[in-house]
Structure formats: C-alpha cells, structure tokens
Amino acid sequence: EQGEIIGIDINGEPIYDNEEKTVLFPITDLTIPAHHPNMPYEVVKDFDEAKKVFPFSARSSAALLRLAIQKLCKHLGESGKDVNTDIQELVKKGLPLHIQQALDIVRVIGNQAVHPGEINIRDNPEIAKKLFSLVNEIVDDRIGKSHQQAEIGKIYQTLPEKKLEEIRKRDKPK
C-alpha cells in the first residue's frame, strides 16, 4: 500500500507518508568556512565537495581535503604525485614552518581517514572540520598574500614620480 500523498518530489512525483527518504541537500554545516577567494578552481571543487559531504562523512571530507592539498601543491609548482615529497620540496624553497605543519596535518589526517590508524575521525569529526580552515590558511599564505602584494605594488606605482623619488632617497643605504 502506498499511503497518503504528503508532497511532490523534485521530479514532480508524489511522496507518500510511508516512504523512507534520505535528504542530502540542503543540509550543511554553517560553521565550516567558505573556500578562500584566491583558491585555484581545481582545488575549490574538492574543498566544496568536502564541505557538502562533511555532515554525512567527516572521513570522506578529510580525504577530499587531502586531495585538495595535493592539487594545491601541483598548482604551486610541485609534481602533485606524492604530497609528502611535494611538501619537502616546498620546505627547501623556504616554506614557513606553520604552513608546512598545516600541510602535514591535512596530509596525515586525510591519509588516516582512509587507512586504519591512530587517528579515528569517526570518534572525533571536529578534527576533520578544522582542516577546512587549515587549507584556507595555506592558500592565503601561498597565493593570497602574493595577490595582496601585487595589488599593493600596482597602487604604489600610481604615486607621483616625485614622491617615489623621495622615498627611494629616504630608503637608500647610507
């Protein structure tokens, strides 16, 4: 028996009161930040997917964010094949300690999400939620700051030539 019609689904089909439905959208966790505005598109796709699945699977979310940093490393000029090696190469190029640590946190927790290990994300989904902010911090440091610096440089060059000359004289080593 179908039961009483209680609504219409997205395809215009009737929904009966005795049907079991799982709603996947628009459930969201509003405490998860949006992606950084300077995040590369290929990374945004994984970041946003991780955000969508977080309410259902923090493990899936952590694994997607690990994939996001792998793609971010490739965007930063590394191979994108082995995140650990990519981080090592970035460190050799002067990567700040806190960004290396953030990358390694996302890498290790993302790996642990799909391989049994010492970190159980099922027991502590909040640890996976923190990864979103870390990915944004990495993007801000590696990409966002260079965009800000370029913008400052453009504005600086619009200062009158006379003032620029005064500044050069002021800052000239004595």
mmCIF file with all atom_site columns, C-alpha atoms in Angstrom:
data_model
loop_
_atom_site.group_PDB
_atom_site.id
_atom_site.type_symbol
_atom_site.label_atom_id
_atom_site.label_alt_id
_atom_site.label_comp_id
_atom_site.label_asym_id
_atom_site.label_entity_id
_atom_site.label_seq_id
_atom_site.pdbx_PDB_ins_code
_atom_site.Cartn_x
_atom_site.Cartn_y
_atom_site.Cartn_z
_atom_site.occupancy
_atom_site.B_iso_or_equiv
_atom_site.pdbx_formal_charge
_atom_site.auth_seq_id
_atom_site.auth_comp_id
_atom_site.auth_asym_id
_atom_site.auth_atom_id
_atom_site.pdbx_PDB_model_num
ATOM 1   C CA . GLU A 1 1   ? 0.000  0.000  0.000   1.00 0.00 ? 1   GLU A CA 1
ATOM 2   C CA . GLN A 1 2   ? 1.300  3.431  -0.961  1.00 0.00 ? 2   GLN A CA 1
ATOM 3   C CA . GLY A 1 3   ? -0.177 5.514  1.853   1.00 0.00 ? 3   GLY A CA 1
ATOM 4   C CA . GLU A 1 4   ? -1.256 9.146  1.775   1.00 0.00 ? 4   GLU A CA 1
ATOM 5   C CA . ILE A 1 5   ? 0.447  11.633 -0.572  1.00 0.00 ? 5   ILE A CA 1
ATOM 6   C CA . ILE A 1 6   ? 2.288  14.208 1.576   1.00 0.00 ? 6   ILE A CA 1
ATOM 7   C CA . GLY A 1 7   ? 4.138  16.127 -1.107  1.00 0.00 ? 7   GLY A CA 1
ATOM 8   C CA . ILE A 1 8   ? 5.774  16.179 -4.514  1.00 0.00 ? 8   ILE A CA 1
ATOM 9   C CA . ASP A 1 9   ? 9.474  15.426 -5.091  1.00 0.00 ? 9   ASP A CA 1
ATOM 10  C CA . ILE A 1 10  ? 11.910 17.377 -7.272  1.00 0.00 ? 10  ILE A CA 1
ATOM 11  C CA . ASN A 1 11  ? 10.839 15.369 -10.347 1.00 0.00 ? 11  ASN A CA 1
ATOM 12  C CA . GLY A 1 12  ? 7.126  16.044 -9.782  1.00 0.00 ? 12  GLY A CA 1
ATOM 13  C CA . GLU A 1 13  ? 6.476  12.544 -8.427  1.00 0.00 ? 13  GLU A CA 1
ATOM 14  C CA . PRO A 1 14  ? 4.260  12.056 -5.363  1.00 0.00 ? 14  PRO A CA 1
ATOM 15  C CA . ILE A 1 15  ? 5.862  11.407 -1.970  1.00 0.00 ? 15  ILE A CA 1
ATOM 16  C CA . TYR A 1 16  ? 3.888  9.013  0.224   1.00 0.00 ? 16  TYR A CA 1
ATOM 17  C CA . ASP A 1 17  ? 3.839  9.180  4.018   1.00 0.00 ? 17  ASP A CA 1
ATOM 18  C CA . ASN A 1 18  ? 5.188  5.629  4.341   1.00 0.00 ? 18  ASN A CA 1
ATOM 19  C CA . GLU A 1 19  ? 8.234  6.133  2.110   1.00 0.00 ? 19  GLU A CA 1
ATOM 20  C CA . GLU A 1 20  ? 11.659 6.328  3.687   1.00 0.00 ? 20  GLU A CA 1
ATOM 21  C CA . LYS A 1 21  ? 13.655 9.240  2.272   1.00 0.00 ? 21  LYS A CA 1
ATOM 22  C CA . THR A 1 22  ? 17.164 10.496 2.965   1.00 0.00 ? 22  THR A CA 1
ATOM 23  C CA . VAL A 1 23  ? 17.589 14.189 2.376   1.00 0.00 ? 23  VAL A CA 1
ATOM 24  C CA . LEU A 1 24  ? 21.108 15.041 1.229   1.00 0.00 ? 24  LEU A CA 1
ATOM 25  C CA . PHE A 1 25  ? 20.544 18.689 0.393   1.00 0.00 ? 25  PHE A CA 1
ATOM 26  C CA . PRO A 1 26  ? 20.364 21.423 1.708   1.00 0.00 ? 26  PRO A CA 1
ATOM 27  C CA . ILE A 1 27  ? 21.901 20.001 4.856   1.00 0.00 ? 27  ILE A CA 1
ATOM 28  C CA . THR A 1 28  ? 25.089 21.913 5.557   1.00 0.00 ? 28  THR A CA 1
ATOM 29  C CA . ASP A 1 29  ? 27.356 22.824 8.426   1.00 0.00 ? 29  ASP A CA 1
ATOM 30  C CA . LEU A 1 30  ? 27.413 26.602 8.668   1.00 0.00 ? 30  LEU A CA 1
ATOM 31  C CA . THR A 1 31  ? 30.496 26.567 10.914  1.00 0.00 ? 31  THR A CA 1
ATOM 32  C CA . ILE A 1 32  ? 32.691 25.384 8.026   1.00 0.00 ? 32  ILE A CA 1
ATOM 33  C CA . PRO A 1 33  ? 34.275 28.367 6.277   1.00 0.00 ? 33  PRO A CA 1
ATOM 34  C CA . ALA A 1 34  ? 33.816 29.112 2.584   1.00 0.00 ? 34  ALA A CA 1
ATOM 35  C CA . HIS A 1 35  ? 36.831 28.477 0.372   1.00 0.00 ? 35  HIS A CA 1
ATOM 36  C CA . HIS A 1 36  ? 39.466 31.217 0.177   1.00 0.00 ? 36  HIS A CA 1
ATOM 37  C CA . PRO A 1 37  ? 38.709 33.644 -2.664  1.00 0.00 ? 37  PRO A CA 1
ATOM 38  C CA . ASN A 1 38  ? 42.149 33.016 -4.224  1.00 0.00 ? 38  ASN A CA 1
ATOM 39  C CA . MET A 1 39  ? 41.858 29.227 -4.105  1.00 0.00 ? 39  MET A CA 1
ATOM 40  C CA . PRO A 1 40  ? 42.547 27.682 -7.534  1.00 0.00 ? 40  PRO A CA 1
ATOM 41  C CA . TYR A 1 41  ? 39.433 26.309 -9.223  1.00 0.00 ? 41  TYR A CA 1
ATOM 42  C CA . GLU A 1 42  ? 40.689 22.709 -9.289  1.00 0.00 ? 42  GLU A CA 1
ATOM 43  C CA . VAL A 1 43  ? 41.152 22.900 -5.510  1.00 0.00 ? 43  VAL A CA 1
ATOM 44  C CA . VAL A 1 44  ? 37.804 24.666 -4.921  1.00 0.00 ? 44  VAL A CA 1
ATOM 45  C CA . LYS A 1 45  ? 35.954 21.717 -6.440  1.00 0.00 ? 45  LYS A CA 1
ATOM 46  C CA . ASP A 1 46  ? 37.367 19.284 -3.861  1.00 0.00 ? 46  ASP A CA 1
ATOM 47  C CA . PHE A 1 47  ? 37.073 21.797 -0.995  1.00 0.00 ? 47  PHE A CA 1
ATOM 48  C CA . ASP A 1 48  ? 33.397 22.444 -1.749  1.00 0.00 ? 48  ASP A CA 1
ATOM 49  C CA . GLU A 1 49  ? 32.665 18.739 -2.170  1.00 0.00 ? 49  GLU A CA 1
ATOM 50  C CA . ALA A 1 50  ? 34.342 18.075 1.183   1.00 0.00 ? 50  ALA A CA 1
ATOM 51  C CA . LYS A 1 51  ? 32.104 20.737 2.719   1.00 0.00 ? 51  LYS A CA 1
ATOM 52  C CA . LYS A 1 52  ? 28.972 19.163 1.242   1.00 0.00 ? 52  LYS A CA 1
ATOM 53  C CA . VAL A 1 53  ? 29.743 15.644 2.466   1.00 0.00 ? 53  VAL A CA 1
ATOM 54  C CA . PHE A 1 54  ? 31.012 16.644 5.920   1.00 0.00 ? 54  PHE A CA 1
ATOM 55  C CA . PRO A 1 55  ? 27.606 16.251 7.671   1.00 0.00 ? 55  PRO A CA 1
ATOM 56  C CA . PHE A 1 56  ? 27.448 12.665 6.402   1.00 0.00 ? 56  PHE A CA 1
ATOM 57  C CA . SER A 1 57  ? 31.090 11.595 6.480   1.00 0.00 ? 57  SER A CA 1
ATOM 58  C CA . ALA A 1 58  ? 33.898 13.503 8.175   1.00 0.00 ? 58  ALA A CA 1
ATOM 59  C CA . ARG A 1 59  ? 36.241 10.779 6.881   1.00 0.00 ? 59  ARG A CA 1
ATOM 60  C CA . SER A 1 60  ? 35.274 11.472 3.286   1.00 0.00 ? 60  SER A CA 1
ATOM 61  C CA . SER A 1 61  ? 35.706 15.169 3.953   1.00 0.00 ? 61  SER A CA 1
ATOM 62  C CA . ALA A 1 62  ? 39.224 14.716 5.327   1.00 0.00 ? 62  ALA A CA 1
ATOM 63  C CA . ALA A 1 63  ? 40.210 12.521 2.374   1.00 0.00 ? 63  ALA A CA 1
ATOM 64  C CA . LEU A 1 64  ? 38.898 15.119 -0.109  1.00 0.00 ? 64  LEU A CA 1
ATOM 65  C CA . LEU A 1 65  ? 40.818 17.891 1.653   1.00 0.00 ? 65  LEU A CA 1
ATOM 66  C CA . ARG A 1 66  ? 43.985 15.808 1.418   1.00 0.00 ? 66  ARG A CA 1
ATOM 67  C CA . LEU A 1 67  ? 43.320 15.528 -2.321  1.00 0.00 ? 67  LEU A CA 1
ATOM 68  C CA . ALA A 1 68  ? 42.791 19.312 -2.384  1.00 0.00 ? 68  ALA A CA 1
ATOM 69  C CA . ILE A 1 69  ? 46.257 19.960 -0.928  1.00 0.00 ? 69  ILE A CA 1
ATOM 70  C CA . GLN A 1 70  ? 47.763 17.516 -3.391  1.00 0.00 ? 70  GLN A CA 1
ATOM 71  C CA . LYS A 1 71  ? 46.265 19.596 -6.213  1.00 0.00 ? 71  LYS A CA 1
ATOM 72  C CA . LEU A 1 72  ? 47.353 22.783 -4.446  1.00 0.00 ? 72  LEU A CA 1
ATOM 73  C CA . CYS A 1 73  ? 50.946 21.518 -4.311  1.00 0.00 ? 73  CYS A CA 1
ATOM 74  C CA . LYS A 1 74  ? 50.794 20.907 -8.049  1.00 0.00 ? 74  LYS A CA 1
ATOM 75  C CA . HIS A 1 75  ? 49.440 24.441 -8.537  1.00 0.00 ? 75  HIS A CA 1
ATOM 76  C CA . LEU A 1 76  ? 52.414 25.693 -6.502  1.00 0.00 ? 76  LEU A CA 1
ATOM 77  C CA . GLY A 1 77  ? 54.816 24.101 -8.984  1.00 0.00 ? 77  GLY A CA 1
ATOM 78  C CA . GLU A 1 78  ? 55.383 20.673 -7.475  1.00 0.00 ? 78  GLU A CA 1
ATOM 79  C CA . SER A 1 79  ? 54.699 17.302 -9.131  1.00 0.00 ? 79  SER A CA 1
ATOM 80  C CA . GLY A 1 80  ? 51.383 16.615 -7.405  1.00 0.00 ? 80  GLY A CA 1
ATOM 81  C CA . LYS A 1 81  ? 52.219 12.901 -7.344  1.00 0.00 ? 81  LYS A CA 1
ATOM 82  C CA . ASP A 1 82  ? 53.402 12.487 -3.728  1.00 0.00 ? 82  ASP A CA 1
ATOM 83  C CA . VAL A 1 83  ? 52.201 15.089 -1.239  1.00 0.00 ? 83  VAL A CA 1
ATOM 84  C CA . ASN A 1 84  ? 54.939 14.252 1.256   1.00 0.00 ? 84  ASN A CA 1
ATOM 85  C CA . THR A 1 85  ? 57.662 14.841 -1.357  1.00 0.00 ? 85  THR A CA 1
ATOM 86  C CA . ASP A 1 86  ? 55.898 17.987 -2.578  1.00 0.00 ? 86  ASP A CA 1
ATOM 87  C CA . ILE A 1 87  ? 55.871 19.402 0.961   1.00 0.00 ? 87  ILE A CA 1
ATOM 88  C CA . GLN A 1 88  ? 59.566 18.528 1.330   1.00 0.00 ? 88  GLN A CA 1
ATOM 89  C CA . GLU A 1 89  ? 60.339 20.432 -1.879  1.00 0.00 ? 89  GLU A CA 1
ATOM 90  C CA . LEU A 1 90  ? 58.310 23.437 -0.728  1.00 0.00 ? 90  LEU A CA 1
ATOM 91  C CA . VAL A 1 91  ? 60.232 23.433 2.583   1.00 0.00 ? 91  VAL A CA 1
ATOM 92  C CA . LYS A 1 92  ? 63.512 23.504 0.628   1.00 0.00 ? 92  LYS A CA 1
ATOM 93  C CA . LYS A 1 93  ? 62.174 26.599 -1.160  1.00 0.00 ? 93  LYS A CA 1
ATOM 94  C CA . GLY A 1 94  ? 61.545 28.409 2.124   1.00 0.00 ? 94  GLY A CA 1
ATOM 95  C CA . LEU A 1 95  ? 58.027 27.334 3.114   1.00 0.00 ? 95  LEU A CA 1
ATOM 96  C CA . PRO A 1 96  ? 57.199 28.861 6.534   1.00 0.00 ? 96  PRO A CA 1
ATOM 97  C CA . LEU A 1 97  ? 57.069 26.341 9.391   1.00 0.00 ? 97  LEU A CA 1
ATOM 98  C CA . HIS A 1 98  ? 53.392 26.936 10.225  1.00 0.00 ? 98  HIS A CA 1
ATOM 99  C CA . ILE A 1 99  ? 52.376 26.300 6.588   1.00 0.00 ? 99  ILE A CA 1
ATOM 100 C CA . GLN A 1 100 ? 54.496 23.112 6.455   1.00 0.00 ? 100 GLN A CA 1
ATOM 101 C CA . GLN A 1 101 ? 52.750 21.986 9.643   1.00 0.00 ? 101 GLN A CA 1
ATOM 102 C CA . ALA A 1 102 ? 49.303 22.824 8.235   1.00 0.00 ? 102 ALA A CA 1
ATOM 103 C CA . LEU A 1 103 ? 50.066 20.865 5.044   1.00 0.00 ? 103 LEU A CA 1
ATOM 104 C CA . ASP A 1 104 ? 51.293 17.883 7.055   1.00 0.00 ? 104 ASP A CA 1
ATOM 105 C CA . ILE A 1 105 ? 48.238 17.967 9.336   1.00 0.00 ? 105 ILE A CA 1
ATOM 106 C CA . VAL A 1 106 ? 45.868 17.820 6.344   1.00 0.00 ? 106 VAL A CA 1
ATOM 107 C CA . ARG A 1 107 ? 48.052 15.170 4.658   1.00 0.00 ? 107 ARG A CA 1
ATOM 108 C CA . VAL A 1 108 ? 48.301 12.882 7.694   1.00 0.00 ? 108 VAL A CA 1
ATOM 109 C CA . ILE A 1 109 ? 44.679 13.216 8.837   1.00 0.00 ? 109 ILE A CA 1
ATOM 110 C CA . GLY A 1 110 ? 43.437 12.810 5.259   1.00 0.00 ? 110 GLY A CA 1
ATOM 111 C CA . ASN A 1 111 ? 45.505 9.653  4.906   1.00 0.00 ? 111 ASN A CA 1
ATOM 112 C CA . GLN A 1 112 ? 44.322 8.331  8.263   1.00 0.00 ? 112 GLN A CA 1
ATOM 113 C CA . ALA A 1 113 ? 40.719 8.888  7.179   1.00 0.00 ? 113 ALA A CA 1
ATOM 114 C CA . VAL A 1 114 ? 41.032 6.194  4.517   1.00 0.00 ? 114 VAL A CA 1
ATOM 115 C CA . HIS A 1 115 ? 43.620 3.926  6.147   1.00 0.00 ? 115 HIS A CA 1
ATOM 116 C CA . PRO A 1 116 ? 43.123 2.454  9.610   1.00 0.00 ? 116 PRO A CA 1
ATOM 117 C CA . GLY A 1 117 ? 45.483 4.118  12.005  1.00 0.00 ? 117 GLY A CA 1
ATOM 118 C CA . GLU A 1 118 ? 45.893 6.068  15.198  1.00 0.00 ? 118 GLU A CA 1
ATOM 119 C CA . ILE A 1 119 ? 43.500 8.909  14.333  1.00 0.00 ? 119 ILE A CA 1
ATOM 120 C CA . ASN A 1 120 ? 39.831 7.918  14.333  1.00 0.00 ? 120 ASN A CA 1
ATOM 121 C CA . ILE A 1 121 ? 37.835 10.643 12.643  1.00 0.00 ? 121 ILE A CA 1
ATOM 122 C CA . ARG A 1 122 ? 34.572 8.806  13.286  1.00 0.00 ? 122 ARG A CA 1
ATOM 123 C CA . ASP A 1 123 ? 35.116 9.387  17.001  1.00 0.00 ? 123 ASP A CA 1
ATOM 124 C CA . ASN A 1 124 ? 36.214 12.999 16.545  1.00 0.00 ? 124 ASN A CA 1
ATOM 125 C CA . PRO A 1 125 ? 34.727 14.694 13.444  1.00 0.00 ? 125 PRO A CA 1
ATOM 126 C CA . GLU A 1 126 ? 35.777 18.109 14.800  1.00 0.00 ? 126 GLU A CA 1
ATOM 127 C CA . ILE A 1 127 ? 39.369 17.315 13.844  1.00 0.00 ? 127 ILE A CA 1
ATOM 128 C CA . ALA A 1 128 ? 38.246 16.959 10.211  1.00 0.00 ? 128 ALA A CA 1
ATOM 129 C CA . LYS A 1 129 ? 36.313 20.226 10.436  1.00 0.00 ? 129 LYS A CA 1
ATOM 130 C CA . LYS A 1 130 ? 39.487 22.095 11.433  1.00 0.00 ? 130 LYS A CA 1
ATOM 131 C CA . LEU A 1 131 ? 41.136 21.005 8.179   1.00 0.00 ? 131 LEU A CA 1
ATOM 132 C CA . PHE A 1 132 ? 38.970 23.433 6.195   1.00 0.00 ? 132 PHE A CA 1
ATOM 133 C CA . SER A 1 133 ? 40.493 26.423 7.992   1.00 0.00 ? 133 SER A CA 1
ATOM 134 C CA . LEU A 1 134 ? 43.978 24.982 7.558   1.00 0.00 ? 134 LEU A CA 1
ATOM 135 C CA . VAL A 1 135 ? 43.512 24.609 3.796   1.00 0.00 ? 135 VAL A CA 1
ATOM 136 C CA . ASN A 1 136 ? 42.306 28.223 3.640   1.00 0.00 ? 136 ASN A CA 1
ATOM 137 C CA . GLU A 1 137 ? 45.340 29.352 5.670   1.00 0.00 ? 137 GLU A CA 1
ATOM 138 C CA . ILE A 1 138 ? 47.678 27.538 3.274   1.00 0.00 ? 138 ILE A CA 1
ATOM 139 C CA . VAL A 1 139 ? 46.019 29.196 0.261   1.00 0.00 ? 139 VAL A CA 1
ATOM 140 C CA . ASP A 1 140 ? 46.138 32.594 1.975   1.00 0.00 ? 140 ASP A CA 1
ATOM 141 C CA . ASP A 1 141 ? 49.848 32.277 2.716   1.00 0.00 ? 141 ASP A CA 1
ATOM 142 C CA . ARG A 1 142 ? 50.957 30.777 -0.599  1.00 0.00 ? 142 ARG A CA 1
ATOM 143 C CA . ILE A 1 143 ? 48.577 32.562 -3.010  1.00 0.00 ? 143 ILE A CA 1
ATOM 144 C CA . GLY A 1 144 ? 46.503 35.216 -1.244  1.00 0.00 ? 144 GLY A CA 1
ATOM 145 C CA . LYS A 1 145 ? 49.462 37.171 0.107   1.00 0.00 ? 145 LYS A CA 1
ATOM 146 C CA . SER A 1 146 ? 51.110 37.336 -3.318  1.00 0.00 ? 146 SER A CA 1
ATOM 147 C CA . HIS A 1 147 ? 47.856 38.715 -4.757  1.00 0.00 ? 147 HIS A CA 1
ATOM 148 C CA . GLN A 1 148 ? 47.787 41.328 -1.982  1.00 0.00 ? 148 GLN A CA 1
ATOM 149 C CA . GLN A 1 149 ? 51.445 42.197 -2.558  1.00 0.00 ? 149 GLN A CA 1
ATOM 150 C CA . ALA A 1 150 ? 50.842 42.589 -6.297  1.00 0.00 ? 150 ALA A CA 1
ATOM 151 C CA . GLU A 1 151 ? 47.886 44.873 -5.604  1.00 0.00 ? 151 GLU A CA 1
ATOM 152 C CA . ILE A 1 152 ? 49.967 46.994 -3.226  1.00 0.00 ? 152 ILE A CA 1
ATOM 153 C CA . GLY A 1 153 ? 52.704 47.197 -5.875  1.00 0.00 ? 153 GLY A CA 1
ATOM 154 C CA . LYS A 1 154 ? 50.217 48.377 -8.508  1.00 0.00 ? 154 LYS A CA 1
ATOM 155 C CA . ILE A 1 155 ? 48.842 51.077 -6.217  1.00 0.00 ? 155 ILE A CA 1
ATOM 156 C CA . TYR A 1 156 ? 52.357 52.106 -5.145  1.00 0.00 ? 156 TYR A CA 1
ATOM 157 C CA . GLN A 1 157 ? 53.354 52.665 -8.773  1.00 0.00 ? 157 GLN A CA 1
ATOM 158 C CA . THR A 1 158 ? 50.496 55.157 -9.142  1.00 0.00 ? 158 THR A CA 1
ATOM 159 C CA . LEU A 1 159 ? 52.130 57.528 -6.622  1.00 0.00 ? 159 LEU A CA 1
ATOM 160 C CA . PRO A 1 160 ? 53.574 60.695 -8.185  1.00 0.00 ? 160 PRO A CA 1
ATOM 161 C CA . GLU A 1 161 ? 57.104 60.179 -9.540  1.00 0.00 ? 161 GLU A CA 1
ATOM 162 C CA . LYS A 1 162 ? 58.421 62.981 -7.322  1.00 0.00 ? 162 LYS A CA 1
ATOM 163 C CA . LYS A 1 163 ? 57.147 61.176 -4.202  1.00 0.00 ? 163 LYS A CA 1
ATOM 164 C CA . LEU A 1 164 ? 58.579 57.854 -5.393  1.00 0.00 ? 164 LEU A CA 1
ATOM 165 C CA . GLU A 1 165 ? 61.972 59.527 -5.851  1.00 0.00 ? 165 GLU A CA 1
ATOM 166 C CA . GLU A 1 166 ? 61.773 60.974 -2.316  1.00 0.00 ? 166 GLU A CA 1
ATOM 167 C CA . ILE A 1 167 ? 61.017 57.513 -0.958  1.00 0.00 ? 167 ILE A CA 1
ATOM 168 C CA . ARG A 1 168 ? 63.957 55.959 -2.862  1.00 0.00 ? 168 ARG A CA 1
ATOM 169 C CA . LYS A 1 169 ? 66.288 58.640 -1.439  1.00 0.00 ? 169 LYS A CA 1
ATOM 170 C CA . ARG A 1 170 ? 64.940 58.103 2.057   1.00 0.00 ? 170 ARG A CA 1
ATOM 171 C CA . ASP A 1 171 ? 65.473 54.341 1.878   1.00 0.00 ? 171 ASP A CA 1
ATOM 172 C CA . LYS A 1 172 ? 68.862 54.438 0.127   1.00 0.00 ? 172 LYS A CA 1
ATOM 173 C CA . PRO A 1 173 ? 71.603 52.829 2.276   1.00 0.00 ? 173 PRO A CA 1
ATOM 174 C CA . LYS A 1 174 ? 73.898 55.433 3.795   1.00 0.00 ? 174 LYS A CA 1
#
